[in-house]
């Protein structure tokens, strides 16, 4: 499996522009997560989906952020309009395959991260 | 809510043993994870504990005490490539919360 795929890897844009980040989860995983990571705030969960349905979007900073998952193999995170404070690395992660048998080395909650998108808003 | 505490930075010598602690307060507990993150890269899964005790996986071991809200990651025979951030993450009722990570520097 190729793992979680994200695009683009780097994005530089100007304030006010729309930004769309894309993610393809690992095949068979039924959970998909969007995170944002900065030096100041660490890794923050923005939103997560289960079977393509958004479950918890309480981490989405404001209405400028939106996320969709139209099917099991694709998700987008959109920022419109973008602001300099949105500059961060955005990670997508997926989970859902594991075992409930001891030694519990792999949980169905184990998340596998994509390489991230480094977003810079000027 | 959930709160996770871990030291910000640690330094250890190549070949030595280092223990990275994590304490947590959570409403509901369904497991604790450790992730490794090298600079400029994505976090990668290291270990998972849901029951009390020690889980060993090669040079890395992870310990959990649910009654104390405490875990540690033990790294043996440290190598230079172990220099990275180590993230403690707790699975509550419905979602995982990550700590801010411990940046480990391994020196010769």
PDB file of C-alpha atoms in Angstrom:
ATOM      1  CA  UNK A   1       0.000   0.000   0.000  1.00  0.00           C
ATOM      2  CA  UNK A   2       1.270   3.479  -0.797  1.00  0.00           C
ATOM      3  CA  UNK A   3       0.171   4.859   2.532  1.00  0.00           C
ATOM      4  CA  UNK A   4      -1.740   8.072   3.013  1.00  0.00           C
ATOM      5  CA  UNK A   5      -1.234  10.417   0.084  1.00  0.00           C
ATOM      6  CA  UNK A   6      -1.468  14.182   0.348  1.00  0.00           C
ATOM      7  CA  UNK A   7      -1.202  16.914  -2.236  1.00  0.00           C
ATOM      8  CA  UNK A   8       0.243  19.359  -2.726  1.00  0.00           C
ATOM      9  CA  UNK A   9       3.331  18.886  -0.556  1.00  0.00           C
ATOM     10  CA  UNK A  10       4.011  22.600  -0.500  1.00  0.00           C
ATOM     11  CA  UNK A  11       1.703  25.517  -1.106  1.00  0.00           C
ATOM     12  CA  UNK A  12       2.548  29.190  -1.095  1.00  0.00           C
ATOM     13  CA  UNK A  13      -0.297  31.610  -1.571  1.00  0.00           C
ATOM     14  CA  UNK A  14      -1.285  35.158  -0.868  1.00  0.00           C
ATOM     15  CA  UNK A  15      -3.657  36.305   1.804  1.00  0.00           C
ATOM     16  CA  UNK A  16      -7.252  36.147   0.651  1.00  0.00           C
ATOM     17  CA  UNK A  17      -6.773  33.309  -1.790  1.00  0.00           C
ATOM     18  CA  UNK A  18      -8.560  29.983  -1.602  1.00  0.00           C
ATOM     19  CA  UNK A  19      -6.477  26.953  -0.700  1.00  0.00           C
ATOM     20  CA  UNK A  20      -7.508  23.329  -1.196  1.00  0.00           C
ATOM     21  CA  UNK A  21      -5.586  20.474   0.366  1.00  0.00           C
ATOM     22  CA  UNK A  22      -6.194  16.907  -0.745  1.00  0.00           C
ATOM     23  CA  UNK A  23      -5.900  13.522   0.908  1.00  0.00           C
ATOM     24  CA  UNK A  24      -6.231   9.900  -0.128  1.00  0.00           C
ATOM     25  CA  UNK A  25      -6.438   7.561   2.893  1.00  0.00           C
ATOM     26  CA  UNK A  26      -5.147   4.013   3.103  1.00  0.00           C
ATOM     27  CA  UNK A  27      -7.527   1.652   1.349  1.00  0.00           C
ATOM     28  CA  UNK A  28      -9.878  -0.043   3.807  1.00  0.00           C
ATOM     29  CA  UNK A  29      -9.508   2.544   6.540  1.00  0.00           C
ATOM     30  CA  UNK A  30     -12.815   3.990   7.665  1.00  0.00           C
ATOM     31  CA  UNK A  31     -11.526   6.937   9.693  1.00  0.00           C
ATOM     32  CA  UNK A  32      -9.893  10.026   8.258  1.00  0.00           C
ATOM     33  CA  UNK A  33      -8.393  12.890  10.263  1.00  0.00           C
ATOM     34  CA  UNK A  34      -7.167  16.366   9.402  1.00  0.00           C
ATOM     35  CA  UNK A  35      -4.531  17.921  11.678  1.00  0.00           C
ATOM     36  CA  UNK A  36      -2.662  21.186  11.754  1.00  0.00           C
ATOM     37  CA  UNK A  37       0.802  21.453  13.282  1.00  0.00           C
ATOM     38  CA  UNK A  38       2.652  24.591  14.314  1.00  0.00           C
ATOM     39  CA  UNK A  39       5.587  25.188  16.611  1.00  0.00           C
ATOM     40  CA  UNK A  40       3.441  27.145  19.013  1.00  0.00           C
ATOM     41  CA  UNK A  41       0.390  24.876  19.237  1.00  0.00           C
ATOM     42  CA  UNK A  42       1.733  21.445  18.327  1.00  0.00           C
ATOM     43  CA  UNK A  43      -0.540  18.944  16.589  1.00  0.00           C
ATOM     44  CA  UNK A  44      -4.184  19.994  16.591  1.00  0.00           C
ATOM     45  CA  UNK A  45      -7.086  17.872  15.402  1.00  0.00           C
ATOM     46  CA  UNK A  46      -9.273  19.905  13.051  1.00  0.00           C
ATOM     47  CA  UNK A  47     -11.928  17.390  11.993  1.00  0.00           C
ATOM     48  CA  UNK A  48     -12.406  13.705  11.525  1.00  0.00           C
ATOM     49  CA  UNK A  49     -14.664  11.504   9.438  1.00  0.00           C
ATOM     50  CA  UNK A  50     -16.011   7.996   9.918  1.00  0.00           C
ATOM     51  CA  UNK A  51     -17.295   6.245   6.818  1.00  0.00           C
ATOM     52  CA  UNK A  52     -17.201   9.590   4.973  1.00  0.00           C
ATOM     53  CA  UNK A  53     -19.384  11.325   7.568  1.00  0.00           C
ATOM     54  CA  UNK A  54     -17.942  14.192   9.641  1.00  0.00           C
ATOM     55  CA  UNK A  55     -18.045  13.165  13.302  1.00  0.00           C
ATOM     56  CA  UNK A  56     -16.312  15.978  15.136  1.00  0.00           C
ATOM     57  CA  UNK A  57     -15.401  19.332  13.631  1.00  0.00           C
ATOM     58  CA  UNK A  58     -14.951  21.152  16.925  1.00  0.00           C
ATOM     59  CA  UNK A  59     -11.300  21.762  16.093  1.00  0.00           C
ATOM     60  CA  UNK A  60     -12.017  23.702  12.926  1.00  0.00           C
ATOM     61  CA  UNK A  61     -10.816  27.214  13.763  1.00  0.00           C
ATOM     62  CA  UNK A  62     -13.562  29.163  12.050  1.00  0.00           C
ATOM     63  CA  UNK A  63     -15.937  29.297   9.135  1.00  0.00           C
ATOM     64  CA  UNK A  64     -13.101  29.922   6.726  1.00  0.00           C
ATOM     65  CA  UNK A  65     -12.221  26.256   7.065  1.00  0.00           C
ATOM     66  CA  UNK A  66     -14.306  23.479   5.528  1.00  0.00           C
ATOM     67  CA  UNK A  67     -13.701  19.792   4.876  1.00  0.00           C
ATOM     68  CA  UNK A  68     -15.431  17.223   2.727  1.00  0.00           C
ATOM     69  CA  UNK A  69     -15.166  13.526   2.110  1.00  0.00           C
ATOM     70  CA  UNK A  70     -17.220  12.689  -0.974  1.00  0.00           C
ATOM     71  CA  UNK A  71     -16.098   9.053  -1.008  1.00  0.00           C
ATOM     72  CA  UNK A  72     -13.971   6.579   0.923  1.00  0.00           C
ATOM     73  CA  UNK A  73     -10.828   7.365  -1.019  1.00  0.00           C
ATOM     74  CA  UNK A  74     -10.738  11.147  -1.086  1.00  0.00           C
ATOM     75  CA  UNK A  75     -11.020  14.136   1.215  1.00  0.00           C
ATOM     76  CA  UNK A  76     -10.387  17.856   0.908  1.00  0.00           C
ATOM     77  CA  UNK A  77      -9.672  20.632   3.386  1.00  0.00           C
ATOM     78  CA  UNK A  78     -10.433  24.087   2.065  1.00  0.00           C
ATOM     79  CA  UNK A  79      -9.480  27.460   3.473  1.00  0.00           C
ATOM     80  CA  UNK A  80     -11.270  30.457   2.025  1.00  0.00           C
ATOM     81  CA  UNK A  81     -10.103  33.159   2.384  1.00  0.00           C
ATOM     82  CA  UNK A  82      -6.643  32.235   3.641  1.00  0.00           C
ATOM     83  CA  UNK A  83      -4.765  34.349   6.195  1.00  0.00           C
ATOM     84  CA  UNK A  84      -1.081  34.448   7.249  1.00  0.00           C
ATOM     85  CA  UNK A  85      -1.942  32.838  10.588  1.00  0.00           C
ATOM     86  CA  UNK A  86      -3.101  29.741   8.683  1.00  0.00           C
ATOM     87  CA  UNK A  87       0.514  29.014   7.780  1.00  0.00           C
ATOM     88  CA  UNK A  88       1.291  25.554   9.157  1.00  0.00           C
ATOM     89  CA  UNK A  89       1.827  21.948   8.172  1.00  0.00           C
ATOM     90  CA  UNK A  90      -1.455  20.172   7.550  1.00  0.00           C
ATOM     91  CA  UNK A  91      -1.495  16.428   8.029  1.00  0.00           C
ATOM     92  CA  UNK A  92      -4.078  13.915   6.956  1.00  0.00           C
ATOM     93  CA  UNK A  93      -4.210  10.577   8.767  1.00  0.00           C
ATOM     94  CA  UNK A  94      -6.335   7.461   8.476  1.00  0.00           C
ATOM     95  CA  UNK A  95      -7.096   4.491  10.688  1.00  0.00           C
ATOM     96  CA  UNK A  96      -9.387   1.513  10.916  1.00  0.00           C
ATOM     97  CA  UNK A  97      -7.493  -1.721  10.465  1.00  0.00           C
ATOM     98  CA  UNK A  98      -6.170  -3.499  13.525  1.00  0.00           C
ATOM     99  CA  UNK A  99      -6.803  -6.223  15.993  1.00  0.00           C
ATOM    100  CA  UNK A 100      -8.517  -6.610  19.322  1.00  0.00           C
ATOM    101  CA  UNK A 101      -6.401  -9.651  20.111  1.00  0.00           C
ATOM    102  CA  UNK A 102      -3.572  -9.384  22.620  1.00  0.00           C
ATOM    103  CA  UNK A 103      -0.819  -8.266  22.517  1.00  0.00           C
ATOM    104  CA  UNK A 104      -2.803  -5.311  21.223  1.00  0.00           C
ATOM    105  CA  UNK A 105       0.184  -4.149  19.269  1.00  0.00           C
ATOM    106  CA  UNK A 106      -1.997  -2.539  16.675  1.00  0.00           C
ATOM    107  CA  UNK A 107      -5.214  -0.808  17.485  1.00  0.00           C
ATOM    108  CA  UNK A 108      -7.953   0.035  15.077  1.00  0.00           C
ATOM    109  CA  UNK A 109      -7.329   3.544  16.387  1.00  0.00           C
ATOM    110  CA  UNK A 110      -3.696   3.577  15.263  1.00  0.00           C
ATOM    111  CA  UNK A 111      -3.370   6.462  12.878  1.00  0.00           C
ATOM    112  CA  UNK A 112      -1.157   6.513   9.833  1.00  0.00           C
ATOM    113  CA  UNK A 113      -0.118   9.946   8.699  1.00  0.00           C
ATOM    114  CA  UNK A 114       0.446  11.336   5.252  1.00  0.00           C
ATOM    115  CA  UNK A 115       3.587  13.377   4.506  1.00  0.00           C
ATOM    116  CA  UNK A 116       1.789  16.648   5.126  1.00  0.00           C
ATOM    117  CA  UNK A 117       1.230  19.848   3.199  1.00  0.00           C
ATOM    118  CA  UNK A 118       3.349  22.812   4.193  1.00  0.00           C
ATOM    119  CA  UNK A 119       1.186  25.888   3.693  1.00  0.00           C
ATOM    120  CA  UNK A 120       2.596  29.385   3.642  1.00  0.00           C
ATOM    121  CA  UNK A 121       0.210  32.316   3.379  1.00  0.00           C
ATOM    122  CA  UNK A 122       1.946  35.579   2.582  1.00  0.00           C
TER     123      UNK A 122
ATOM    124  CA  UNK B   1     -11.703  17.368  28.364  1.00  0.00           C
ATOM    125  CA  UNK B   2      -8.242  15.896  28.043  1.00  0.00           C
ATOM    126  CA  UNK B   3      -4.878  17.175  29.222  1.00  0.00           C
ATOM    127  CA  UNK B   4      -1.540  15.620  28.362  1.00  0.00           C
ATOM    128  CA  UNK B   5       1.813  16.617  29.833  1.00  0.00           C
ATOM    129  CA  UNK B   6       5.261  15.605  28.690  1.00  0.00           C
ATOM    130  CA  UNK B   7       8.668  17.272  28.991  1.00  0.00           C
ATOM    131  CA  UNK B   8       9.499  19.717  26.238  1.00  0.00           C
ATOM    132  CA  UNK B   9      13.069  18.656  25.639  1.00  0.00           C
ATOM    133  CA  UNK B  10      15.519  15.949  26.691  1.00  0.00           C
ATOM    134  CA  UNK B  11      19.139  15.191  25.879  1.00  0.00           C
ATOM    135  CA  UNK B  12      20.770  11.774  26.114  1.00  0.00           C
ATOM    136  CA  UNK B  13      24.006  10.132  25.062  1.00  0.00           C
ATOM    137  CA  UNK B  14      24.396   7.641  22.246  1.00  0.00           C
ATOM    138  CA  UNK B  15      24.238   4.089  23.580  1.00  0.00           C
ATOM    139  CA  UNK B  16      22.437   5.108  26.754  1.00  0.00           C
ATOM    140  CA  UNK B  17      18.843   4.566  27.918  1.00  0.00           C
ATOM    141  CA  UNK B  18      16.290   7.362  28.104  1.00  0.00           C
ATOM    142  CA  UNK B  19      12.792   7.442  29.578  1.00  0.00           C
ATOM    143  CA  UNK B  20      10.211   9.915  28.297  1.00  0.00           C
ATOM    144  CA  UNK B  21       7.277  10.409  30.629  1.00  0.00           C
ATOM    145  CA  UNK B  22       3.702  11.318  29.858  1.00  0.00           C
ATOM    146  CA  UNK B  23       0.914  12.092  32.301  1.00  0.00           C
ATOM    147  CA  UNK B  24      -2.674  12.569  31.294  1.00  0.00           C
ATOM    148  CA  UNK B  25      -6.106  13.460  32.576  1.00  0.00           C
ATOM    149  CA  UNK B  26      -8.921  12.272  30.401  1.00  0.00           C
ATOM    150  CA  UNK B  27     -12.651  11.737  30.403  1.00  0.00           C
ATOM    151  CA  UNK B  28     -12.725   8.155  29.237  1.00  0.00           C
ATOM    152  CA  UNK B  29      -9.716   6.108  28.252  1.00  0.00           C
ATOM    153  CA  UNK B  30      -9.391   3.751  25.319  1.00  0.00           C
ATOM    154  CA  UNK B  31      -5.664   3.539  24.866  1.00  0.00           C
ATOM    155  CA  UNK B  32      -2.413   5.472  24.762  1.00  0.00           C
ATOM    156  CA  UNK B  33      -0.133   5.833  21.761  1.00  0.00           C
ATOM    157  CA  UNK B  34       3.435   6.919  21.241  1.00  0.00           C
ATOM    158  CA  UNK B  35       4.492   8.432  17.930  1.00  0.00           C
ATOM    159  CA  UNK B  36       7.905   9.433  16.660  1.00  0.00           C
ATOM    160  CA  UNK B  37       8.312  12.498  14.491  1.00  0.00           C
ATOM    161  CA  UNK B  38      11.574  13.455  12.838  1.00  0.00           C
ATOM    162  CA  UNK B  39      12.009  17.081  11.925  1.00  0.00           C
ATOM    163  CA  UNK B  40      10.146  17.934   8.750  1.00  0.00           C
ATOM    164  CA  UNK B  41       8.404  14.578   8.586  1.00  0.00           C
ATOM    165  CA  UNK B  42       5.057  13.092   9.578  1.00  0.00           C
ATOM    166  CA  UNK B  43       4.463  11.319  12.895  1.00  0.00           C
ATOM    167  CA  UNK B  44       4.912   7.556  12.729  1.00  0.00           C
ATOM    168  CA  UNK B  45       3.346   5.018  15.069  1.00  0.00           C
ATOM    169  CA  UNK B  46       5.617   3.453  17.708  1.00  0.00           C
ATOM    170  CA  UNK B  47       3.469   1.751  20.313  1.00  0.00           C
ATOM    171  CA  UNK B  48       0.039   1.269  21.777  1.00  0.00           C
ATOM    172  CA  UNK B  49      -0.978   0.439  25.349  1.00  0.00           C
ATOM    173  CA  UNK B  50      -4.493  -0.189  26.565  1.00  0.00           C
ATOM    174  CA  UNK B  51      -3.774  -2.413  29.578  1.00  0.00           C
ATOM    175  CA  UNK B  52      -1.425  -1.737  32.490  1.00  0.00           C
ATOM    176  CA  UNK B  53       2.102  -2.928  32.114  1.00  0.00           C
ATOM    177  CA  UNK B  54       5.044  -2.913  29.801  1.00  0.00           C
ATOM    178  CA  UNK B  55       4.963  -3.551  26.068  1.00  0.00           C
ATOM    179  CA  UNK B  56       8.349  -4.250  24.524  1.00  0.00           C
ATOM    180  CA  UNK B  57       9.180  -3.850  20.896  1.00  0.00           C
ATOM    181  CA  UNK B  58      12.863  -4.135  20.116  1.00  0.00           C
ATOM    182  CA  UNK B  59      14.810  -1.181  21.521  1.00  0.00           C
ATOM    183  CA  UNK B  60      11.574   0.607  22.411  1.00  0.00           C
ATOM    184  CA  UNK B  61       9.253  -0.204  25.313  1.00  0.00           C
ATOM    185  CA  UNK B  62       6.132   1.548  26.521  1.00  0.00           C
ATOM    186  CA  UNK B  63       4.596   1.388  29.969  1.00  0.00           C
ATOM    187  CA  UNK B  64       1.110   2.289  31.149  1.00  0.00           C
ATOM    188  CA  UNK B  65      -0.497   2.785  34.534  1.00  0.00           C
ATOM    189  CA  UNK B  66      -4.142   3.682  34.070  1.00  0.00           C
ATOM    190  CA  UNK B  67      -4.763   4.321  37.778  1.00  0.00           C
ATOM    191  CA  UNK B  68      -1.972   6.899  37.828  1.00  0.00           C
ATOM    192  CA  UNK B  69      -2.693   8.391  34.427  1.00  0.00           C
ATOM    193  CA  UNK B  70       0.925   7.772  33.537  1.00  0.00           C
ATOM    194  CA  UNK B  71       2.941   6.315  30.711  1.00  0.00           C
ATOM    195  CA  UNK B  72       6.546   6.276  29.669  1.00  0.00           C
ATOM    196  CA  UNK B  73       8.472   5.433  26.541  1.00  0.00           C
ATOM    197  CA  UNK B  74      11.808   3.746  27.137  1.00  0.00           C
ATOM    198  CA  UNK B  75      14.466   3.868  24.453  1.00  0.00           C
ATOM    199  CA  UNK B  76      17.476   1.595  24.873  1.00  0.00           C
ATOM    200  CA  UNK B  77      20.845   1.600  23.117  1.00  0.00           C
ATOM    201  CA  UNK B  78      20.216   5.060  21.820  1.00  0.00           C
ATOM    202  CA  UNK B  79      21.289   5.823  18.283  1.00  0.00           C
ATOM    203  CA  UNK B  80      21.809   9.187  16.643  1.00  0.00           C
ATOM    204  CA  UNK B  81      18.807   8.499  14.409  1.00  0.00           C
ATOM    205  CA  UNK B  82      16.602   8.433  17.506  1.00  0.00           C
ATOM    206  CA  UNK B  83      16.894  12.216  17.674  1.00  0.00           C
ATOM    207  CA  UNK B  84      13.290  13.238  17.078  1.00  0.00           C
ATOM    208  CA  UNK B  85      10.155  14.421  18.811  1.00  0.00           C
ATOM    209  CA  UNK B  86       8.106  11.820  20.660  1.00  0.00           C
ATOM    210  CA  UNK B  87       4.385  12.437  20.905  1.00  0.00           C
ATOM    211  CA  UNK B  88       2.156  10.907  23.545  1.00  0.00           C
ATOM    212  CA  UNK B  89      -1.482  10.589  22.449  1.00  0.00           C
ATOM    213  CA  UNK B  90      -4.524   9.455  24.396  1.00  0.00           C
ATOM    214  CA  UNK B  91      -7.679   7.952  22.968  1.00  0.00           C
ATOM    215  CA  UNK B  92     -10.676   9.243  24.921  1.00  0.00           C
ATOM    216  CA  UNK B  93     -14.280   8.330  24.323  1.00  0.00           C
ATOM    217  CA  UNK B  94     -14.316   9.362  20.711  1.00  0.00           C
ATOM    218  CA  UNK B  95     -11.058  10.908  19.644  1.00  0.00           C
ATOM    219  CA  UNK B  96      -7.324  10.997  20.098  1.00  0.00           C
ATOM    220  CA  UNK B  97      -5.614  13.974  21.703  1.00  0.00           C
ATOM    221  CA  UNK B  98      -1.903  14.519  21.162  1.00  0.00           C
ATOM    222  CA  UNK B  99       0.557  15.989  23.621  1.00  0.00           C
ATOM    223  CA  UNK B 100       2.899  18.719  22.442  1.00  0.00           C
ATOM    224  CA  UNK B 101       5.770  16.256  22.189  1.00  0.00           C
ATOM    225  CA  UNK B 102       9.202  15.771  23.727  1.00  0.00           C
ATOM    226  CA  UNK B 103      12.144  16.743  21.570  1.00  0.00           C
ATOM    227  CA  UNK B 104      14.941  14.254  22.179  1.00  0.00           C
ATOM    228  CA  UNK B 105      18.478  15.094  21.194  1.00  0.00           C
ATOM    229  CA  UNK B 106      20.976  12.241  21.125  1.00  0.00           C
ATOM    230  CA  UNK B 107      24.560  13.372  21.445  1.00  0.00           C
ATOM    231  CA  UNK B 108      27.753  11.385  20.733  1.00  0.00           C
TER     232      UNK B 108
END
